[in-house]
PDB file of C-alpha atoms in Angstrom:
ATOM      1  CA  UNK A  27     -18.449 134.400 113.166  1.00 66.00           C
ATOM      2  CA  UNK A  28     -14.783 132.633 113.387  1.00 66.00           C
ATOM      3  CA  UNK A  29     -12.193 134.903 113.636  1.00 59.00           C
ATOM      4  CA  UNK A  30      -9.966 132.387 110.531  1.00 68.00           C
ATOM      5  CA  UNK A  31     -12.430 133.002 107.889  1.00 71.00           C
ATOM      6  CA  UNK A  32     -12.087 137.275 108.086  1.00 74.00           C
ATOM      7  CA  UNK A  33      -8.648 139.097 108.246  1.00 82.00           C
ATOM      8  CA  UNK A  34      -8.113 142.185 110.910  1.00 79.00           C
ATOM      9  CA  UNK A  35      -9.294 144.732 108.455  1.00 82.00           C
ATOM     10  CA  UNK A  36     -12.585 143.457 107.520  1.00 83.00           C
ATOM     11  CA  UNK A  37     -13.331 142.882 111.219  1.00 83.00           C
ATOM     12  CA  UNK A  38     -12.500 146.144 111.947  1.00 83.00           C
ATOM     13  CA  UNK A  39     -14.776 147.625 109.302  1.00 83.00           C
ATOM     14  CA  UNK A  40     -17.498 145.528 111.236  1.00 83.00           C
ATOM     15  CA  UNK A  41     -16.521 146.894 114.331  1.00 84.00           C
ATOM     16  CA  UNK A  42     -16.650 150.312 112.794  1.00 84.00           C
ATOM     17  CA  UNK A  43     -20.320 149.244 111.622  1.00 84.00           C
ATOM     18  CA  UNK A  44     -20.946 148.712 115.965  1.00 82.00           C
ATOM     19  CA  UNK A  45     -21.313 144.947 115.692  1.00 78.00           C
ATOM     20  CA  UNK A  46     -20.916 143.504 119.052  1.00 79.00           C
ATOM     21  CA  UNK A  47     -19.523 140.352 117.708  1.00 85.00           C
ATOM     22  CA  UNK A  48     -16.748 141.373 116.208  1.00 84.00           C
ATOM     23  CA  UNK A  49     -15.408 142.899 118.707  1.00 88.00           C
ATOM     24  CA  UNK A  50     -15.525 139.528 120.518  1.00 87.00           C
ATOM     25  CA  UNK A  51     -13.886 137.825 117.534  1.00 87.00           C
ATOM     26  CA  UNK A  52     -11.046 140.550 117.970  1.00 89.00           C
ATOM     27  CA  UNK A  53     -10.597 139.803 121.570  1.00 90.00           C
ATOM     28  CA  UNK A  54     -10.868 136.282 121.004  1.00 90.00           C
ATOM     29  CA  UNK A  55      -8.570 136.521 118.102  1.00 91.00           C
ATOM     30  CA  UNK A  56      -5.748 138.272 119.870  1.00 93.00           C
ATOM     31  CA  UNK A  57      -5.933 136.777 123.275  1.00 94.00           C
ATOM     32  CA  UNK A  58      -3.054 134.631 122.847  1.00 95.00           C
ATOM     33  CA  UNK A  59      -0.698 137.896 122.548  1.00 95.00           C
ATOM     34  CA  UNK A  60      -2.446 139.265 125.367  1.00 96.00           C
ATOM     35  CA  UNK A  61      -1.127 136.396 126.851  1.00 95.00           C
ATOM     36  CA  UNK A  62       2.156 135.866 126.052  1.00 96.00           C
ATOM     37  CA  UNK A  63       2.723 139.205 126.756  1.00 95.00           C
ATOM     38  CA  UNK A  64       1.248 138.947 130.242  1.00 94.00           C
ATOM     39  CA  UNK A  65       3.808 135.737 131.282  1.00 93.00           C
ATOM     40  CA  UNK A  66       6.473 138.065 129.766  1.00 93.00           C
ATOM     41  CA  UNK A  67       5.746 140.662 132.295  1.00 91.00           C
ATOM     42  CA  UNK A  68       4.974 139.186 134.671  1.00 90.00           C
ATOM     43  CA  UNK A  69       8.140 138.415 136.204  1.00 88.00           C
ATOM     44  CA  UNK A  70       8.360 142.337 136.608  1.00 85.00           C
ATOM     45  CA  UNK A  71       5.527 142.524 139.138  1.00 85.00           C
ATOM     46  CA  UNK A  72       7.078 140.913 142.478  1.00 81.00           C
ATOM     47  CA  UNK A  73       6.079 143.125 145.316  1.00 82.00           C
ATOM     48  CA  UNK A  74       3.463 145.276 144.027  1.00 83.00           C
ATOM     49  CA  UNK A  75       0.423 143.480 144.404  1.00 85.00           C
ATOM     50  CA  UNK A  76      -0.405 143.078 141.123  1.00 89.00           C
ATOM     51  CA  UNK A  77      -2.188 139.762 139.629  1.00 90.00           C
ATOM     52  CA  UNK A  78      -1.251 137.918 136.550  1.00 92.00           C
ATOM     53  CA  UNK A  79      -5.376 138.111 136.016  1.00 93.00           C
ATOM     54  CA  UNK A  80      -4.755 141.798 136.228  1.00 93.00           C
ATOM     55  CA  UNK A  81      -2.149 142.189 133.922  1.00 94.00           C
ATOM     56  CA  UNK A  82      -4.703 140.386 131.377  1.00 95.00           C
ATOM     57  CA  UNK A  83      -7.497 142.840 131.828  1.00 95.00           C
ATOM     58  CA  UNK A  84      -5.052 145.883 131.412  1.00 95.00           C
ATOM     59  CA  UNK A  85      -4.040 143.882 128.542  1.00 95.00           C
ATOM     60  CA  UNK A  86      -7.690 143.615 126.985  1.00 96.00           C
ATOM     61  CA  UNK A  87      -7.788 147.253 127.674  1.00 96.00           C
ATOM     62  CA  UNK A  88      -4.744 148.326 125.384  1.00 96.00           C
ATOM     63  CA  UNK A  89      -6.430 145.740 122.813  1.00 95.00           C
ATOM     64  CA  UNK A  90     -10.313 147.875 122.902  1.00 93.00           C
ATOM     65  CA  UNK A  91      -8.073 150.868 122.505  1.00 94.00           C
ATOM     66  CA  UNK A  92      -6.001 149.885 119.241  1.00 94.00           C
ATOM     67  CA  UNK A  93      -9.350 148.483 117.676  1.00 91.00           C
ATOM     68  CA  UNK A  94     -11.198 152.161 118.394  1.00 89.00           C
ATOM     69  CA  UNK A  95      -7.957 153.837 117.231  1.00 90.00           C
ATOM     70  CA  UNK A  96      -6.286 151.931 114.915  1.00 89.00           C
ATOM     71  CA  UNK A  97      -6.389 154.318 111.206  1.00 85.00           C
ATOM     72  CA  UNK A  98      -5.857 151.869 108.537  1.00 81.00           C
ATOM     73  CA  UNK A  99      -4.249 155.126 106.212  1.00 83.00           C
ATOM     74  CA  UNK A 100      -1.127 154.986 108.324  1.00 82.00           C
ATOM     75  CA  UNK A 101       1.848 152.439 107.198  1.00 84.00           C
ATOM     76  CA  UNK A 102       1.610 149.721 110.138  1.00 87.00           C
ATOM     77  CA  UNK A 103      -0.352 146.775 110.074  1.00 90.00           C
ATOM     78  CA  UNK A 104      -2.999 146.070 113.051  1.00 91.00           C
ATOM     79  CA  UNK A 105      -0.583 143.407 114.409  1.00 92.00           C
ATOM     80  CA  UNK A 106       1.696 145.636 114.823  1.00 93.00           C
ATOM     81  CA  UNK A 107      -0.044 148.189 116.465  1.00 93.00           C
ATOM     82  CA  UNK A 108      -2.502 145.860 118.937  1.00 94.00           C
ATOM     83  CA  UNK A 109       0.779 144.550 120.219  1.00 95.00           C
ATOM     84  CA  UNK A 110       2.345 148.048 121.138  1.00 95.00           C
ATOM     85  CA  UNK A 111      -0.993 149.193 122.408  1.00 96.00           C
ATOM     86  CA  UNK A 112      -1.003 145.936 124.563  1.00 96.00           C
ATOM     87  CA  UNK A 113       2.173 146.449 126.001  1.00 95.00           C
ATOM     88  CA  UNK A 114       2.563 149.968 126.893  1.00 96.00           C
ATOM     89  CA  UNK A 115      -0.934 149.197 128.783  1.00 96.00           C
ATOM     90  CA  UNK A 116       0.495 146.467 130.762  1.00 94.00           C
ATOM     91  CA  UNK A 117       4.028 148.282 131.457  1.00 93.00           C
ATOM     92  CA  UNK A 118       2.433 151.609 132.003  1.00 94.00           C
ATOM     93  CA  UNK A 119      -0.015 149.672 134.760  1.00 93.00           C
ATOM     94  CA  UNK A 120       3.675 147.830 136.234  1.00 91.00           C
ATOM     95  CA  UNK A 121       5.211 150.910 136.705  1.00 91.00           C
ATOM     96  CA  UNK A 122       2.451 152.781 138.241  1.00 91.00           C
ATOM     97  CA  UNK A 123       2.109 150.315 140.787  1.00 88.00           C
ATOM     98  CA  UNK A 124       5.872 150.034 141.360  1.00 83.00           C
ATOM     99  CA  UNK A 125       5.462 153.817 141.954  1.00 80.00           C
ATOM    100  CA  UNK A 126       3.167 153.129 144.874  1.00 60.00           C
TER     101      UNK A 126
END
């Protein structure tokens, strides 16, 4: 399954149908955001311990959470709301550690 020949929606009704791979072609397909966004931050995390690896993982996390709540009624386009979900994951991790 390649993540160019499907677009968000239908992989998300195959995720919905609990197929393993599509959830890896989601992950795969948005891990340059994941990314980006994790270099972005990064420069926010001096002095609290915190890995660039770990900033990826919390990123993944905010990613498994938009695809399991993501309701495809509302007026925003998966994009849009992986990339929020992403973010507020990392930033909520960066200033939880900077709390410490």
């Amino acid at each position: 399954m390649n993540y160019k020949d499907y677009n968000d929606y239908e992989i998300l009704s195959y995720v919905a149908e609990a197929n393993g791979e599509a959830i890896d072609v989601m992950f795969d397909k948005y891990k340059p955001l994941i990314q980006a966004t994790a270099n972005r931050m990064y420069c926010y995390c001096k002095n609290t311990g915190l890995e660039y690896n770990d900033l990826i993982q919390e990123g993944m996390l905010g990613l498994n959470l938009a695809i399991h709540t993501f309701e495809s009624n509302k007026e925003t386009s998966f994009y849009t709301y992986a990339k929020m979900c992403i973010e507020r994951k990392i930033i909520s991790l960066i200033v939880s550690s900077r709390r410490l």
